[in-house]
PDB file of C-alpha atoms in Angstrom:
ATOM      1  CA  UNK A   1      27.480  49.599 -58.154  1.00 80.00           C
ATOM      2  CA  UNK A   2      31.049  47.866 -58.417  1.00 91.00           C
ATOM      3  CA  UNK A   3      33.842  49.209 -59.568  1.00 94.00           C
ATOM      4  CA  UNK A   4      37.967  48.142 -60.112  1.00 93.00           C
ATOM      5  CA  UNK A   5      40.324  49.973 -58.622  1.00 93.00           C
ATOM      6  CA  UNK A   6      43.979  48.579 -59.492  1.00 84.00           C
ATOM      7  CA  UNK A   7      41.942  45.334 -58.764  1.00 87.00           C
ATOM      8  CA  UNK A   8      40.882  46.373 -55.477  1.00 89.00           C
ATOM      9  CA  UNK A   9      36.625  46.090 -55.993  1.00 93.00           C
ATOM     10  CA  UNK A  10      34.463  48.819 -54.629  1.00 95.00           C
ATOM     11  CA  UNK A  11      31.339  48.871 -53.752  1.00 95.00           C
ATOM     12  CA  UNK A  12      29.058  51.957 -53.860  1.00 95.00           C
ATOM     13  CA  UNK A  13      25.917  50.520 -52.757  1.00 93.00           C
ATOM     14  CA  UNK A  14      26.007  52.995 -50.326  1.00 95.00           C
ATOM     15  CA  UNK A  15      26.685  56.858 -51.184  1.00 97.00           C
ATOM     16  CA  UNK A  16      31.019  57.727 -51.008  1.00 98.00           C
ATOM     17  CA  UNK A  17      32.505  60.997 -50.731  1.00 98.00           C
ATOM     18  CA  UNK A  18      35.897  62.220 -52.304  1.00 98.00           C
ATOM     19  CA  UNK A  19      37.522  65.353 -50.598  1.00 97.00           C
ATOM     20  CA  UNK A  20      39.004  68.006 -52.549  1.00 96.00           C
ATOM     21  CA  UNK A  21      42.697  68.855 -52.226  1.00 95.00           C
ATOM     22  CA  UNK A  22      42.971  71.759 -54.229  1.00 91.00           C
ATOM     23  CA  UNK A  23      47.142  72.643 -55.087  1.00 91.00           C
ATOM     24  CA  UNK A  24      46.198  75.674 -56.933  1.00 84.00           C
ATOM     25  CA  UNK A  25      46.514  79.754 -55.411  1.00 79.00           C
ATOM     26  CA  UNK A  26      43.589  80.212 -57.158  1.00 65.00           C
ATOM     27  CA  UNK A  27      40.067  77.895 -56.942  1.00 60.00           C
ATOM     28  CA  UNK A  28      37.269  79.562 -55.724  1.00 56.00           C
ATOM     29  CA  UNK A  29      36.983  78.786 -52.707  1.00 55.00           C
ATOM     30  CA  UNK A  30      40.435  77.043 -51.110  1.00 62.00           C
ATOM     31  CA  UNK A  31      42.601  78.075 -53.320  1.00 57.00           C
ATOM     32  CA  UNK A  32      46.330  79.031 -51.928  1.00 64.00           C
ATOM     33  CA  UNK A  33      45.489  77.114 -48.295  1.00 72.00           C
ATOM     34  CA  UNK A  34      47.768  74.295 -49.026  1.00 73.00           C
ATOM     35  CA  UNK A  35      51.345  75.548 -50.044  1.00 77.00           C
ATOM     36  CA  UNK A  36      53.566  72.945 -48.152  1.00 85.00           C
ATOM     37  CA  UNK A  37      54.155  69.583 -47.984  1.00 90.00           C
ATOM     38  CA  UNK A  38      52.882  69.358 -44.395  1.00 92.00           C
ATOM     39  CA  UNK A  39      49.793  71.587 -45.744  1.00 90.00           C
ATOM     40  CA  UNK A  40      49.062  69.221 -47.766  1.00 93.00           C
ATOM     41  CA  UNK A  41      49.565  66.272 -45.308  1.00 96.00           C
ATOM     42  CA  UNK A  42      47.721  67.142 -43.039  1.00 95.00           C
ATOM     43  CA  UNK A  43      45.130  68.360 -45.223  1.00 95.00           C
ATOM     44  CA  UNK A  44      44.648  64.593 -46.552  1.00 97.00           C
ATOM     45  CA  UNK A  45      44.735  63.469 -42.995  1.00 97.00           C
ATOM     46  CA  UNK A  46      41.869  65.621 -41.892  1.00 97.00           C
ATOM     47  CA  UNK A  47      39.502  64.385 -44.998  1.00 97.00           C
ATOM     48  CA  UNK A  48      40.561  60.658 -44.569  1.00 98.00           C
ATOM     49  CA  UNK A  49      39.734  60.723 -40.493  1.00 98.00           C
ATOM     50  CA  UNK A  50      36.502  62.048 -41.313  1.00 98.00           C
ATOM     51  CA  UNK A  51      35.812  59.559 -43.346  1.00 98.00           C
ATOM     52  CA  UNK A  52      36.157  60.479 -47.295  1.00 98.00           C
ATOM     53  CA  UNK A  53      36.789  57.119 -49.568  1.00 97.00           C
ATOM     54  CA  UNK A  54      38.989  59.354 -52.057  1.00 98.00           C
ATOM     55  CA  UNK A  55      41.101  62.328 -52.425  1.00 97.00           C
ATOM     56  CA  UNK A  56      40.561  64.215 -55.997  1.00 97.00           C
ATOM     57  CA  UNK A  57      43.900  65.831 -56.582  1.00 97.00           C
ATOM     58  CA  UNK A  58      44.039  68.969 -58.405  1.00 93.00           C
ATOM     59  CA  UNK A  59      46.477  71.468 -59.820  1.00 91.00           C
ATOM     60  CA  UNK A  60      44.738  73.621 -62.489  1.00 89.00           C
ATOM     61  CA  UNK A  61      42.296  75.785 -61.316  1.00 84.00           C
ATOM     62  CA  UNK A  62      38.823  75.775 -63.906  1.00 83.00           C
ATOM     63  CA  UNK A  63      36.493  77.984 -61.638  1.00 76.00           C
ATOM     64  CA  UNK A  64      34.322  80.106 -64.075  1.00 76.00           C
ATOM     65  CA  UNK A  65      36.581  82.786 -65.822  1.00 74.00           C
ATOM     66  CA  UNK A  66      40.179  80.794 -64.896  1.00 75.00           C
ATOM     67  CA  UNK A  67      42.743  81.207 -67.193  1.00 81.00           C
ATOM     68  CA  UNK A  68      44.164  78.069 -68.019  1.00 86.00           C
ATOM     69  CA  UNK A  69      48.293  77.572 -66.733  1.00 89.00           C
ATOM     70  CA  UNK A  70      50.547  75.235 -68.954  1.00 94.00           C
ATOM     71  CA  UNK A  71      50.853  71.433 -68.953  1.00 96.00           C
ATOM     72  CA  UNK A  72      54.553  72.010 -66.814  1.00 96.00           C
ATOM     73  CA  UNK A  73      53.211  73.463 -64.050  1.00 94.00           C
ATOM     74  CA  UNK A  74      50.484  71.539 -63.683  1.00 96.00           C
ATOM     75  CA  UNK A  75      52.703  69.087 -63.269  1.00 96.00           C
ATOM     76  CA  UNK A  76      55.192  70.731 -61.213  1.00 94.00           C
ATOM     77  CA  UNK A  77      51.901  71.030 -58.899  1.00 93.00           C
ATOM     78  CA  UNK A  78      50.571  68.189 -58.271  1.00 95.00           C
ATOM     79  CA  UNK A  79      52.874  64.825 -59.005  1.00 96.00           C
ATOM     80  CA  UNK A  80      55.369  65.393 -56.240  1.00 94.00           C
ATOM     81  CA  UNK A  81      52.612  65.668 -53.588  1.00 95.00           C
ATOM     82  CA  UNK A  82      50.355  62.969 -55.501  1.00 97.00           C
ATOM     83  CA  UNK A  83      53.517  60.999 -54.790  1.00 97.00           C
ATOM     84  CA  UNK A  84      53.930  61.706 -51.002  1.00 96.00           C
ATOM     85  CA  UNK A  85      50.054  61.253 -50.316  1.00 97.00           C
ATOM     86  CA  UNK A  86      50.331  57.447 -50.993  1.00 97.00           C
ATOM     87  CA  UNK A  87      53.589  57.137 -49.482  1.00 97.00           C
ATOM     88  CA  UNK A  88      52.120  58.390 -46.490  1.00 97.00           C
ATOM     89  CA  UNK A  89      49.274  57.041 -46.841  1.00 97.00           C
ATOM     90  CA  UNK A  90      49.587  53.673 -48.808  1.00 95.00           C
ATOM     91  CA  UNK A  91      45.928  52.335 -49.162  1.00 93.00           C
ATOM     92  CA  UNK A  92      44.516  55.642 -50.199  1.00 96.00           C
ATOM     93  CA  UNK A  93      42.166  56.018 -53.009  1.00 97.00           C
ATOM     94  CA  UNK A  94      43.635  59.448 -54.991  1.00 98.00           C
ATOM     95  CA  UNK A  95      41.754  60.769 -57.991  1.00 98.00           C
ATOM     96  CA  UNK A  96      43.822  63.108 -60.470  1.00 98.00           C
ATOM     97  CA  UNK A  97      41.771  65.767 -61.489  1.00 97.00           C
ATOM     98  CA  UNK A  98      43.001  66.893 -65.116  1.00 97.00           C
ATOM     99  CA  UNK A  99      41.959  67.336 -68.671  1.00 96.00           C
ATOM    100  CA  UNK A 100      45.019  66.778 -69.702  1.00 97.00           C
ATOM    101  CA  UNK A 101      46.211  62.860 -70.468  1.00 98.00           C
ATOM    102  CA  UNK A 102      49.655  63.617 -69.655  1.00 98.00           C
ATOM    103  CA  UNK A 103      49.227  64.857 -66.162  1.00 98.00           C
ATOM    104  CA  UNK A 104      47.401  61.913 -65.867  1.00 98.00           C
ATOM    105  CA  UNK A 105      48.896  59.124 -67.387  1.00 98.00           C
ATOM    106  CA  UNK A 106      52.128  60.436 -65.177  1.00 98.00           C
ATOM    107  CA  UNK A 107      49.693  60.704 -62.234  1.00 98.00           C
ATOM    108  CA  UNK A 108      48.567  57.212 -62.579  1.00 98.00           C
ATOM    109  CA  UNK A 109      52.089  55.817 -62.602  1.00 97.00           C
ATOM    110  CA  UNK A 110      52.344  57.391 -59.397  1.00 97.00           C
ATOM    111  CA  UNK A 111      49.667  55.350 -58.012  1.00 96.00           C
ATOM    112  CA  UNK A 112      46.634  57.455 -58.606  1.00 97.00           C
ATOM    113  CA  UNK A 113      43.505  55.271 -58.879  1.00 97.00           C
ATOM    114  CA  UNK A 114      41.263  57.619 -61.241  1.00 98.00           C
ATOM    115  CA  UNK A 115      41.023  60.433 -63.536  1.00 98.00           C
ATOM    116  CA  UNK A 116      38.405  63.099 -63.229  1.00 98.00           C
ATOM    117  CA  UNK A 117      38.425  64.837 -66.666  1.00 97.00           C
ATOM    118  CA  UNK A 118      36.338  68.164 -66.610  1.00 95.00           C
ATOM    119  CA  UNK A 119      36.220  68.375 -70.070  1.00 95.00           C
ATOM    120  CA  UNK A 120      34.751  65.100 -70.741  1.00 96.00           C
ATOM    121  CA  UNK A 121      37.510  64.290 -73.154  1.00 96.00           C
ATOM    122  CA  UNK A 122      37.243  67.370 -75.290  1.00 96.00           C
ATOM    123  CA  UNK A 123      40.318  69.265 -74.293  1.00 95.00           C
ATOM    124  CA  UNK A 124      42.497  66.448 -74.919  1.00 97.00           C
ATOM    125  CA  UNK A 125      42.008  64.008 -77.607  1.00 96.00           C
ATOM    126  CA  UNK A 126      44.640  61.618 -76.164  1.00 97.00           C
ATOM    127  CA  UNK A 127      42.890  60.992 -72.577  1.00 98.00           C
ATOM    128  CA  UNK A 128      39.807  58.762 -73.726  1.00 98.00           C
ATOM    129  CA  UNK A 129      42.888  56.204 -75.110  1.00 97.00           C
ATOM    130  CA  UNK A 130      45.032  56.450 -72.068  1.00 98.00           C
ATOM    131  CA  UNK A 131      42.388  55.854 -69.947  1.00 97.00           C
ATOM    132  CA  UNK A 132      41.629  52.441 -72.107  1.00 96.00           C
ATOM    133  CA  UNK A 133      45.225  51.684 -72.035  1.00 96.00           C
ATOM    134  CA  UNK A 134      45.011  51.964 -68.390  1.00 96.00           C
ATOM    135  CA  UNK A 135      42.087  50.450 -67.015  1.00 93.00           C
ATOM    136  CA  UNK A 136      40.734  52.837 -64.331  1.00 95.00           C
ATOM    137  CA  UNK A 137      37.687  54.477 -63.519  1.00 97.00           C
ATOM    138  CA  UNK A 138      36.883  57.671 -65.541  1.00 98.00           C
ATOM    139  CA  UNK A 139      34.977  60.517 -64.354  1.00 98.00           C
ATOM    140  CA  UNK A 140      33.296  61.858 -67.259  1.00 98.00           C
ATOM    141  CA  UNK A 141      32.028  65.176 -66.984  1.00 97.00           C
ATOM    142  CA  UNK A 142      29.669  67.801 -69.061  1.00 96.00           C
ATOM    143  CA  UNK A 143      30.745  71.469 -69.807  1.00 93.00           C
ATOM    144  CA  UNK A 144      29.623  73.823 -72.141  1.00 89.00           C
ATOM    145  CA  UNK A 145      33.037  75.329 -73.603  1.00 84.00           C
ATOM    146  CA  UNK A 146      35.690  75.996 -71.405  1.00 84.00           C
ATOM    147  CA  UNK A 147      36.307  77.653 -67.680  1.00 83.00           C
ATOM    148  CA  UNK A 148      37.127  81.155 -69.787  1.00 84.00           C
ATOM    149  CA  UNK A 149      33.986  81.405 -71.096  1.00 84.00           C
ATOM    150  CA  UNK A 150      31.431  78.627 -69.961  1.00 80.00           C
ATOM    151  CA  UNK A 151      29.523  81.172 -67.709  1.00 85.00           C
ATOM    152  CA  UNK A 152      28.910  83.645 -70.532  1.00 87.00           C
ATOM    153  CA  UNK A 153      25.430  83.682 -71.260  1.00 87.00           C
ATOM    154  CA  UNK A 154      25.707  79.613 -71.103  1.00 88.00           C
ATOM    155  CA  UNK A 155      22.214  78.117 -73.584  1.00 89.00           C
ATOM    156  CA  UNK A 156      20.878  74.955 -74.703  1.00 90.00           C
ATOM    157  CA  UNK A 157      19.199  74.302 -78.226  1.00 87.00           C
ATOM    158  CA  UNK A 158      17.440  71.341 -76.668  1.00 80.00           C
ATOM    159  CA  UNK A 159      15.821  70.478 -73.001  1.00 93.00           C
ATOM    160  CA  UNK A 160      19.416  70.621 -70.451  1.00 95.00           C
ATOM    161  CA  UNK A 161      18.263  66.961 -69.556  1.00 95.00           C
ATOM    162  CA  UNK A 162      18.104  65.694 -73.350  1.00 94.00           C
ATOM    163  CA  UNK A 163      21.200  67.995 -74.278  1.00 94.00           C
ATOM    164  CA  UNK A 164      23.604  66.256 -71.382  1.00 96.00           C
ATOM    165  CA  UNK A 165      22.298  62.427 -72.360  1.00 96.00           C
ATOM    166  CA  UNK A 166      23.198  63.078 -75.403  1.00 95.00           C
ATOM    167  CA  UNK A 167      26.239  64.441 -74.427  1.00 96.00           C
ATOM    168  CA  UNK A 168      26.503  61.429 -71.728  1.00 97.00           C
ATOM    169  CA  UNK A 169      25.330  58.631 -74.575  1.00 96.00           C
ATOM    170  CA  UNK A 170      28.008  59.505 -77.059  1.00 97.00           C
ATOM    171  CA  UNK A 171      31.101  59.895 -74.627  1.00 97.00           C
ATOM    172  CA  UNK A 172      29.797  56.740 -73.090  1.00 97.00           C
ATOM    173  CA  UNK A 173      29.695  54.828 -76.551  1.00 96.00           C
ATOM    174  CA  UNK A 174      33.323  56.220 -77.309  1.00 97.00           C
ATOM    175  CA  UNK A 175      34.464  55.064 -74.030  1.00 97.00           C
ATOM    176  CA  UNK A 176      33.317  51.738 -74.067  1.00 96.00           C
ATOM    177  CA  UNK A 177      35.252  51.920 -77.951  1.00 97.00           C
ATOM    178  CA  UNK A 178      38.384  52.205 -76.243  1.00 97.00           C
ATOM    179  CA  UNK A 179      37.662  49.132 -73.633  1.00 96.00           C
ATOM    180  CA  UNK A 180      36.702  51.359 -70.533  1.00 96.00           C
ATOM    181  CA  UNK A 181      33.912  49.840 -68.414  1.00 91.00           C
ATOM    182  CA  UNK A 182      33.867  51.721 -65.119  1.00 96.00           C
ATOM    183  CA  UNK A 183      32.585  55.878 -66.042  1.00 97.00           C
ATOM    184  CA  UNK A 184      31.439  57.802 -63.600  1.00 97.00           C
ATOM    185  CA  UNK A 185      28.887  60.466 -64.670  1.00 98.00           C
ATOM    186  CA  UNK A 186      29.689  64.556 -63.179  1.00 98.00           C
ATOM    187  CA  UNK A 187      26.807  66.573 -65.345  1.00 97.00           C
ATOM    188  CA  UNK A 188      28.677  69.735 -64.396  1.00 96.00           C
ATOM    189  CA  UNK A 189      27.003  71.922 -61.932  1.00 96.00           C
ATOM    190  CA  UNK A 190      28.435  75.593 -62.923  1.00 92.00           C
ATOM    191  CA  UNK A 191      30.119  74.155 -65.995  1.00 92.00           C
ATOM    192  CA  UNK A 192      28.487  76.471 -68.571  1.00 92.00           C
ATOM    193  CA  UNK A 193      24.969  76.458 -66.644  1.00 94.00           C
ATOM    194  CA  UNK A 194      22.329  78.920 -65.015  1.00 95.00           C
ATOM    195  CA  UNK A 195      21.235  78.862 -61.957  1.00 95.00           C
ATOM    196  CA  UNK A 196      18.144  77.435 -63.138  1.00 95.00           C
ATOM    197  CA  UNK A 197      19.826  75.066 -65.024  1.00 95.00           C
ATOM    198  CA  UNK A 198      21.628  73.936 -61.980  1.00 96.00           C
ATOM    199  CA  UNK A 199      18.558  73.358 -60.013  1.00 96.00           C
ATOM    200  CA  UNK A 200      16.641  71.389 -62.846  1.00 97.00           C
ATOM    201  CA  UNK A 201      19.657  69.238 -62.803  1.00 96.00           C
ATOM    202  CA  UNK A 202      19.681  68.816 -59.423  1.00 97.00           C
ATOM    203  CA  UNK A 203      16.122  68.097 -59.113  1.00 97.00           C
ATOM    204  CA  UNK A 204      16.497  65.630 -62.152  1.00 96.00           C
ATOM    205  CA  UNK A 205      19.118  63.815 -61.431  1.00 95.00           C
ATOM    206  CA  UNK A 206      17.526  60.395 -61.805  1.00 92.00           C
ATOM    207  CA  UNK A 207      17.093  61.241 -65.287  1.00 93.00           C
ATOM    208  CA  UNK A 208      20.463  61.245 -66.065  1.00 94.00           C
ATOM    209  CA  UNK A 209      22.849  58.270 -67.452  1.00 86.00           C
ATOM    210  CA  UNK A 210      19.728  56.089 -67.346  1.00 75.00           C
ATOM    211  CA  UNK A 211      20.139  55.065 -64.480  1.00 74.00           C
ATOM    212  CA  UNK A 212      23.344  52.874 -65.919  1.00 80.00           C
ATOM    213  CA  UNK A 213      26.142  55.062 -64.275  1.00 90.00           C
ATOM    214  CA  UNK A 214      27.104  56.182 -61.205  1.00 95.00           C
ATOM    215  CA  UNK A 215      26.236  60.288 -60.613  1.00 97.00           C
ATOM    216  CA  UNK A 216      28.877  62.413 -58.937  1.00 98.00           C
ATOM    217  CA  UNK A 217      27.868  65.593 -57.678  1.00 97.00           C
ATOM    218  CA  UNK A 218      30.864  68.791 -57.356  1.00 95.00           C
ATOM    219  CA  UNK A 219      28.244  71.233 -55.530  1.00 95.00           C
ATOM    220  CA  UNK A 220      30.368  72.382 -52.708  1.00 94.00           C
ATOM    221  CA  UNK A 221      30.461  76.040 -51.573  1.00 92.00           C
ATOM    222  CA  UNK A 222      29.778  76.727 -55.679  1.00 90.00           C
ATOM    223  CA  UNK A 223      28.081  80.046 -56.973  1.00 89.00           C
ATOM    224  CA  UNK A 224      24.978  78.615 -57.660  1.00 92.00           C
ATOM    225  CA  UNK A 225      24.542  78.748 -53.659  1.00 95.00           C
ATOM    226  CA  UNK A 226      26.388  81.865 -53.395  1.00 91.00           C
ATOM    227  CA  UNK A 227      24.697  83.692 -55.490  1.00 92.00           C
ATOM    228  CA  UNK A 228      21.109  82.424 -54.740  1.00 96.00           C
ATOM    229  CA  UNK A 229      21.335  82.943 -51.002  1.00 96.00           C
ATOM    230  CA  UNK A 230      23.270  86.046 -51.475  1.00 95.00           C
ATOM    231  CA  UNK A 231      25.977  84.568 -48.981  1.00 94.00           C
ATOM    232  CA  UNK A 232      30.023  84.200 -49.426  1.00 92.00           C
ATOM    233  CA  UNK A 233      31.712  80.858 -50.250  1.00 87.00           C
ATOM    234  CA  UNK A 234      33.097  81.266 -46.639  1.00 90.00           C
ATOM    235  CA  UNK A 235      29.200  80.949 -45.051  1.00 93.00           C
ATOM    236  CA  UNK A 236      27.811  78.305 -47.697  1.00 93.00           C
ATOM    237  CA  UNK A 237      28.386  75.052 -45.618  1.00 96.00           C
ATOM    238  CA  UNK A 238      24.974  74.671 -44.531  1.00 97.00           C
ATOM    239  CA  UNK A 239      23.575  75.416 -47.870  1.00 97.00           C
ATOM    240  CA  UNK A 240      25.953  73.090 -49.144  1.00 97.00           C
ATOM    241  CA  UNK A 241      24.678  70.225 -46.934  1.00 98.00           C
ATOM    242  CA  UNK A 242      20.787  70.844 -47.876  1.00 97.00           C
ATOM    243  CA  UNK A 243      21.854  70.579 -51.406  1.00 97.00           C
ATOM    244  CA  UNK A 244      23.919  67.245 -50.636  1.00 98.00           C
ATOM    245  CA  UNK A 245      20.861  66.005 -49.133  1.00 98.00           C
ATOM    246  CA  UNK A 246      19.001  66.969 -52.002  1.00 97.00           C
ATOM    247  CA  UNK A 247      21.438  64.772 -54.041  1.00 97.00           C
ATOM    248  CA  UNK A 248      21.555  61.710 -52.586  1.00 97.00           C
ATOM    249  CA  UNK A 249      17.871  61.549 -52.320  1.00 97.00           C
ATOM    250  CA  UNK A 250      17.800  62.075 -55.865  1.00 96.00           C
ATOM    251  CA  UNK A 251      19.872  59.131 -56.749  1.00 95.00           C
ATOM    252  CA  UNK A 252      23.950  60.533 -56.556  1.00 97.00           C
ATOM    253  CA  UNK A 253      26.539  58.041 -55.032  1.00 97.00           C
ATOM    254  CA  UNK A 254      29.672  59.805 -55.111  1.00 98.00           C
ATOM    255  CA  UNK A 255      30.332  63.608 -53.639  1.00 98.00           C
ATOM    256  CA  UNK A 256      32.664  65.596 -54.312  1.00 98.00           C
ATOM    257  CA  UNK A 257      33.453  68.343 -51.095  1.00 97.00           C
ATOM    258  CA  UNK A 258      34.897  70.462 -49.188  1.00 95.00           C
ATOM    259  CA  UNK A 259      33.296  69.297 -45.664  1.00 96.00           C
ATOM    260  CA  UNK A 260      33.835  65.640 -45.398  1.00 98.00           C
ATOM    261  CA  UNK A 261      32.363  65.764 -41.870  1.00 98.00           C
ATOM    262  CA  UNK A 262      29.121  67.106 -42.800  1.00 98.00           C
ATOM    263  CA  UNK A 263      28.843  65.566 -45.696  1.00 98.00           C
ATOM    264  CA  UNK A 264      28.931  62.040 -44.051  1.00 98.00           C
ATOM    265  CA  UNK A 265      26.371  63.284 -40.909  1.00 98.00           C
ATOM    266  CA  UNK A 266      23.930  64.018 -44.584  1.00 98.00           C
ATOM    267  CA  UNK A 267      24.657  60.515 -46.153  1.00 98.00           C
ATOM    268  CA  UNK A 268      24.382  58.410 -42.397  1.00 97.00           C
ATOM    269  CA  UNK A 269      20.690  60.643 -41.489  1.00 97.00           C
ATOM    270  CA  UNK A 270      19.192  59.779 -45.293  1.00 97.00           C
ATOM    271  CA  UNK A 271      20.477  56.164 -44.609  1.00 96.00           C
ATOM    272  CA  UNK A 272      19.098  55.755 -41.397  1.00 96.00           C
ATOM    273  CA  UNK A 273      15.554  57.594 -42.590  1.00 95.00           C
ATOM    274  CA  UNK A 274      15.305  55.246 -45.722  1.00 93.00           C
ATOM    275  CA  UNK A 275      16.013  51.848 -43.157  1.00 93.00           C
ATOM    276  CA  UNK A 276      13.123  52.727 -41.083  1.00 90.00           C
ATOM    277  CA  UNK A 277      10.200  51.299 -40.723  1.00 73.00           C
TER     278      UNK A 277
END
């Protein structure tokens, strides 16, 4: 439940939330709202004052079906305001989200705390070694082939449960190979699964990791509420917060969101409920 940032120790013996600040015209739900500087400041601002513990930075959009841009403009994306966030806002916690180890080794010098790797280390052979050479909490997460085509008629050979351990076990193993002791496990939700697999996932989530890692859940607004409830992205929030609530009861310490807000009236309600007598 303890973790080292830059040497700064965390606790998560409570549930956290990150808040997304997308810097790409094209994510699913937010992309193209944050084009200037002052976007983007205030923005951060608005997540921080309602509470989130980190920001996950992001420049390359991987909805389902995304086209991938090159390594350049991710980078022309996202250092530049990586590097204004903590000037502005010094003790922040910021999270690159890349797959790529040079984003994020460049990221890092700019005084981003963790990487969250979609691709659990497969579209980049370099990042599980930077992040050893580093030190810093990795977020390792599970998708069946790539944002082009992971939604195309995504299958398992095995049980989805067994399949991602396996997945989780082996990653974990290399990890620890390369001298990294703090992962954080993602298993992916519309990363190359179904809807059912979704919900099995969700409802299994204690299953996961072993109980040996912290889960992070990236659930917000996504199509597996969208296309359930038959509802837009724009009119999933409260959807959203059931299956937060879902999460958390189910073991998950670390959410990744849109709505900080809401998300931290769903994490203070299950607290309270589980303290009472």
């Amino acid at each position: 439940m303890i973790m080292n940032f830059s040497g700064d120790l965390f606790s998560f013996k409570e549930p956290k939330v990150m808040g997304i600040v997308n810097l790409t015209p094209d994510s699913f739900y937010d992309g193209g709202k944050l084009i200037s500087e002052l976007d983007v400041i205030q923005h951060v601002d608005k997540l921080l004052h309602e509470g989130a513990e980190f920001i996950d930075v992001g420049g390359c959009s991987t909805r389902p079906g995304s086209k991938l841009i090159t390594e350049k403009e991710e980078i022309k994306r996202v250092i530049n305001h990586i590097r204004i966030i903590i000037k502005t806002f010094p003790n922040i916690k910021v999270s690159i989200d890349t797959f790529r180890s040079e984003v994020a080794r460049i990221a890092v010098e700019e005084g981003a705390v963790m990487i969250n790797d979609i691709s659990g280390g497969n579209m980049d052979k370099e990042m599980f070694s930077l992040i050893g050479r580093l030190k810093i909490p990795y977020i390792l997460n599970h998708m069946k082939g790539i944002p082009e085509n992971m939604q195309k008629k995504p299958s398992y050979n095995k049980d989805i449960l067994i399949e991602i351990n396996h997945f989780f076990s082996k990653k974990i193993s290399l990890l620890k190979k390369h001298g990294v002791n703090d992962i954080i496990l993602d298993p992916g939700f519309g990363f190359g699964k179904t809807l059912e697999h979704n919900f099995k996932l969700l409802k299994n989530l204690s299953l996961l990791g072993f109980e040996e890692n912290l889960i992070l859940i990236g659930i917000s607004r996504k199509n597996m509420i969208k296309s359930l409830l038959k509802i837009s992205h724009e009119n999933s929030l409260n959807a959203t917060s059931i299956i937060h609530t879902i999460a958390i009861l189910n073991g998950s310490k670390l959410l990744r969101v849109h709505d900080v807000k809401e998300a931290i009236e769903c994490i203070k309600l299950i607290q309270y409920y589980k303290n009472i007598l």
